[in-house]
Amino acid sequence: MREIGAGRSVAVIGGSRGLRAISSDGANERVLVPEPVWFVLVDTRANVIWYGVDQQIRAIDLEASAIVETTVLDNVPADPGMIGALNIEIAYPTPDPDEPMGMIMVSAPSFALSGAVIYRSITLAIWPDRAPEVMGTSGYEQDEEFDEAIEHVTLPGADFARSLAKRSPKPFADRESTKFEVPDVDPENCENADECGTATAIPGTHFARVVVASVTGDIAHVSLALYDGAAHKLVPGSEAWFGNAERIWLAPDGTAFVVSGAVVRYADGPLPSTPIGDSSGGGFLGGESFD
């Protein structure tokens, strides 16, 4: 925060250049892990960075005195499916006392690349009272080979994962996002004309995410753009930044967000050093996600 941020928020992203910490203005950066990284999640509950290298899911504990990699999961079936990249979730479930099998509570804090159920996904459940557990689903594909591969995922970092459950949870921001309508978005671009122009305010900013097109079929596809509430207009080129992203991660300093593995400044677009789609996820130290 002191060295890289220098007064700005600090993003952590992956990609072909490795795991990097980058200031929200792009002025400073540091390579934390030089190997190519295919996903990143910043876990603000336990203060941990989770990331993928080859078939491993590794972690860096930000509460440790030095940067040390821990391989938590191995033999992970990391190849993308026919729909999109593999969805990773780190969950801290609370056993439901009314369920004999201890079902995961919906309100359990979790950190995931997507909230959609259509993607292949792997969940690491870090329970408070028993050993960590790996679960997965092939989603819409219903791929038996993927489902079987989940059974062969190993947990060499089980002790590390279990230690995280004992940490005191950090408070989570609970901010409602205002909904409103943006005029002059062509309703012909949406199968359901009422969807076009639907906007969701991004907390802490004068920007919003707006639906500009949608197609409904076996799998719904929604195209989004960034709307500048101060200028009362769509931000040029922003459809390329959002695509059909369901989740973005917000910088605490309110100047940028992470989407599709890239740091995007509201005023300037993606940083040249962080191309869109070079990896999945990412996040900010002390930041929050926005759906």
Short mmCIF file of C-alpha atoms in Angstrom, two decimals, residues 79-253:
data_model
loop_
_atom_site.label_atom_id
_atom_site.label_comp_id
_atom_site.label_asym_id
_atom_site.label_seq_id
_atom_site.Cartn_x
_atom_site.Cartn_y
_atom_site.Cartn_z
CA ASP A 79 -9.45 -25.55 -18.84
CA PRO A 80 -12.30 -23.23 -19.85
CA GLY A 81 -15.57 -24.78 -20.91
CA MET A 82 -17.58 -24.11 -24.04
CA ILE A 83 -19.35 -21.16 -22.39
CA GLY A 84 -16.53 -19.32 -20.65
CA ALA A 85 -13.67 -19.39 -18.18
CA LEU A 86 -13.79 -21.59 -15.09
CA ASN A 87 -15.51 -19.88 -12.17
CA ILE A 88 -13.63 -20.07 -8.85
CA GLU A 89 -15.26 -19.39 -5.48
CA ILE A 90 -13.74 -19.16 -2.00
CA ALA A 91 -16.57 -19.53 0.52
CA TYR A 92 -16.76 -19.28 4.31
CA PRO A 93 -20.02 -21.15 4.98
CA THR A 94 -21.85 -21.37 8.27
CA PRO A 95 -23.49 -24.74 8.99
CA ASP A 96 -27.27 -24.49 9.09
CA PRO A 97 -28.43 -25.90 12.46
CA ASP A 98 -31.76 -26.85 10.89
CA GLU A 99 -30.12 -29.01 8.24
CA PRO A 100 -28.66 -32.38 9.34
CA MET A 101 -26.06 -32.25 6.56
CA GLY A 102 -24.98 -28.69 7.40
CA MET A 103 -26.01 -27.02 4.16
CA ILE A 104 -24.15 -23.85 3.13
CA MET A 105 -25.97 -20.71 4.19
CA VAL A 106 -26.83 -18.38 1.33
CA SER A 107 -25.59 -15.45 3.41
CA ALA A 108 -22.13 -16.95 3.85
CA PRO A 109 -19.37 -14.55 2.76
CA SER A 110 -17.70 -15.67 -0.43
CA PHE A 111 -15.40 -14.40 -3.15
CA ALA A 112 -16.12 -15.59 -6.68
CA LEU A 113 -15.32 -14.67 -10.27
CA SER A 114 -19.01 -14.86 -11.18
CA GLY A 115 -22.38 -15.35 -9.58
CA ALA A 116 -23.81 -17.16 -12.61
CA VAL A 117 -24.62 -20.87 -12.31
CA ILE A 118 -24.10 -21.66 -16.00
CA TYR A 119 -20.29 -21.84 -15.86
CA ARG A 120 -18.03 -24.68 -14.81
CA SER A 121 -17.14 -23.86 -11.23
CA ILE A 122 -15.00 -24.98 -8.32
CA THR A 123 -15.73 -23.92 -4.74
CA LEU A 124 -13.32 -24.18 -1.84
CA ALA A 125 -15.52 -24.21 1.28
CA ILE A 126 -13.60 -23.17 4.39
CA TRP A 127 -15.74 -24.39 7.27
CA PRO A 128 -15.42 -23.09 10.84
CA ASP A 129 -15.79 -26.51 12.43
CA ARG A 130 -14.41 -29.11 10.02
CA ALA A 131 -11.88 -29.70 7.26
CA PRO A 132 -12.00 -27.58 4.10
CA GLU A 133 -13.96 -29.11 1.25
CA VAL A 134 -13.74 -28.89 -2.56
CA MET A 135 -16.97 -28.89 -4.55
CA GLY A 136 -17.66 -28.33 -8.23
CA THR A 137 -20.17 -28.42 -11.02
CA SER A 138 -20.00 -28.47 -14.81
CA GLY A 139 -22.95 -26.05 -14.98
CA TYR A 140 -24.89 -25.78 -18.21
CA GLU A 141 -22.54 -28.18 -20.00
CA GLN A 142 -23.32 -31.14 -17.70
CA ASP A 143 -19.86 -32.53 -18.49
CA GLU A 144 -19.31 -35.87 -16.76
CA GLU A 145 -15.53 -35.75 -17.33
CA PHE A 146 -15.28 -32.40 -15.54
CA ASP A 147 -17.49 -33.59 -12.68
CA GLU A 148 -15.29 -36.67 -12.29
CA ALA A 149 -12.11 -34.54 -12.40
CA ILE A 150 -13.34 -32.61 -9.36
CA GLU A 151 -13.05 -35.84 -7.37
CA HIS A 152 -9.29 -35.90 -8.07
CA VAL A 153 -8.54 -32.35 -6.89
CA THR A 154 -6.15 -32.51 -3.91
CA LEU A 155 -5.85 -30.14 -0.94
CA PRO A 156 -2.15 -29.88 -0.01
CA GLY A 157 -2.87 -26.55 1.72
CA ALA A 158 -5.72 -27.81 3.89
CA ASP A 159 -4.06 -26.66 7.13
CA PHE A 160 -3.51 -23.17 5.72
CA ALA A 161 -7.12 -22.94 4.53
CA ARG A 162 -8.49 -24.15 7.85
CA SER A 163 -6.45 -21.53 9.71
CA LEU A 164 -8.26 -18.79 7.79
CA ALA A 165 -11.61 -19.77 9.29
CA LYS A 166 -10.32 -18.71 12.70
CA ARG A 167 -9.63 -15.15 11.61
CA SER A 168 -12.08 -12.47 12.66
CA PRO A 169 -14.20 -11.55 9.65
CA LYS A 170 -13.68 -8.03 8.34
CA PRO A 171 -16.83 -5.90 8.04
CA PHE A 172 -18.45 -5.97 4.61
CA ALA A 173 -19.87 -2.93 2.89
CA ASP A 174 -23.65 -3.20 2.63
CA ARG A 175 -24.59 -0.52 0.15
CA GLU A 176 -27.72 -0.71 -1.95
CA SER A 177 -27.29 0.15 -5.61
CA THR A 178 -29.80 2.64 -7.00
CA LYS A 179 -31.69 1.61 -10.13
CA PHE A 180 -32.78 4.13 -12.74
CA GLU A 181 -33.42 4.50 -16.48
CA VAL A 182 -31.02 6.02 -19.01
CA PRO A 183 -32.79 7.66 -21.97
CA ASP A 184 -31.88 7.26 -25.64
CA VAL A 185 -30.77 3.61 -25.45
CA ASP A 186 -32.33 1.94 -28.50
CA PRO A 187 -34.98 -0.53 -27.25
CA GLU A 188 -34.67 -2.45 -30.53
CA ASN A 189 -31.35 -3.84 -29.24
CA CYS A 190 -33.12 -5.81 -26.50
CA GLU A 191 -35.48 -8.73 -27.01
CA ASN A 192 -37.29 -7.39 -23.97
CA ALA A 193 -37.42 -3.70 -24.87
CA ASP A 194 -37.82 -2.68 -21.21
CA GLU A 195 -34.33 -3.99 -20.42
CA CYS A 196 -32.50 -1.49 -22.62
CA GLY A 197 -31.53 1.60 -20.65
CA THR A 198 -31.81 -0.11 -17.26
CA ALA A 199 -29.00 1.32 -15.13
CA THR A 200 -27.43 0.36 -11.80
CA ALA A 201 -25.45 3.06 -10.00
CA ILE A 202 -21.89 2.12 -9.04
CA PRO A 203 -21.49 2.90 -5.31
CA GLY A 204 -19.26 5.84 -4.44
CA THR A 205 -19.15 7.22 -8.00
CA HIS A 206 -21.31 9.19 -10.44
CA PHE A 207 -21.10 6.31 -12.91
CA ALA A 208 -23.52 3.46 -13.59
CA ARG A 209 -23.65 0.20 -15.49
CA VAL A 210 -26.29 0.24 -18.26
CA VAL A 211 -27.90 -2.50 -20.34
CA VAL A 212 -27.50 -1.57 -24.03
CA ALA A 213 -28.44 -4.90 -25.65
CA SER A 214 -29.76 -8.33 -24.74
CA VAL A 215 -30.51 -11.63 -26.43
CA THR A 216 -32.51 -14.38 -24.74
CA GLY A 217 -32.06 -18.00 -25.71
CA ASP A 218 -30.84 -21.12 -23.95
CA ILE A 219 -28.32 -18.76 -22.31
CA ALA A 220 -29.17 -15.07 -21.93
CA HIS A 221 -26.55 -12.62 -23.19
CA VAL A 222 -26.55 -9.03 -21.92
CA SER A 223 -24.30 -6.26 -23.23
CA LEU A 224 -23.38 -3.47 -20.83
CA ALA A 225 -21.86 -0.01 -21.07
CA LEU A 226 -20.63 2.62 -18.62
CA TYR A 227 -22.81 5.70 -18.09
CA ASP A 228 -21.39 9.00 -16.84
CA GLY A 229 -24.06 10.51 -14.59
CA ALA A 230 -22.29 13.86 -14.41
CA ALA A 231 -22.04 14.22 -18.19
CA HIS A 232 -25.38 12.44 -18.77
CA LYS A 233 -24.02 10.23 -21.53
CA LEU A 234 -22.55 6.80 -22.22
CA VAL A 235 -18.77 6.60 -22.00
CA PRO A 236 -17.42 6.01 -25.54
CA GLY A 237 -15.97 2.54 -26.06
CA SER A 238 -17.12 1.24 -22.70
CA GLU A 239 -19.06 -1.69 -24.19
CA ALA A 240 -15.66 -3.26 -24.88
CA TRP A 241 -14.67 -2.88 -21.22
CA PHE A 242 -17.79 -4.51 -19.84
CA GLY A 243 -18.86 -6.99 -22.49
CA ASN A 244 -21.23 -9.24 -20.59
CA ALA A 245 -19.33 -9.01 -17.28
CA GLU A 246 -21.45 -9.83 -14.26
CA ARG A 247 -19.00 -8.72 -11.60
CA ILE A 248 -16.56 -5.84 -11.21
CA TRP A 249 -14.27 -4.91 -8.32
CA LEU A 250 -14.18 -1.32 -7.11
CA ALA A 251 -11.15 0.71 -6.01
CA PRO A 252 -11.52 2.32 -2.57
CA ASP A 253 -10.27 5.64 -3.97
#
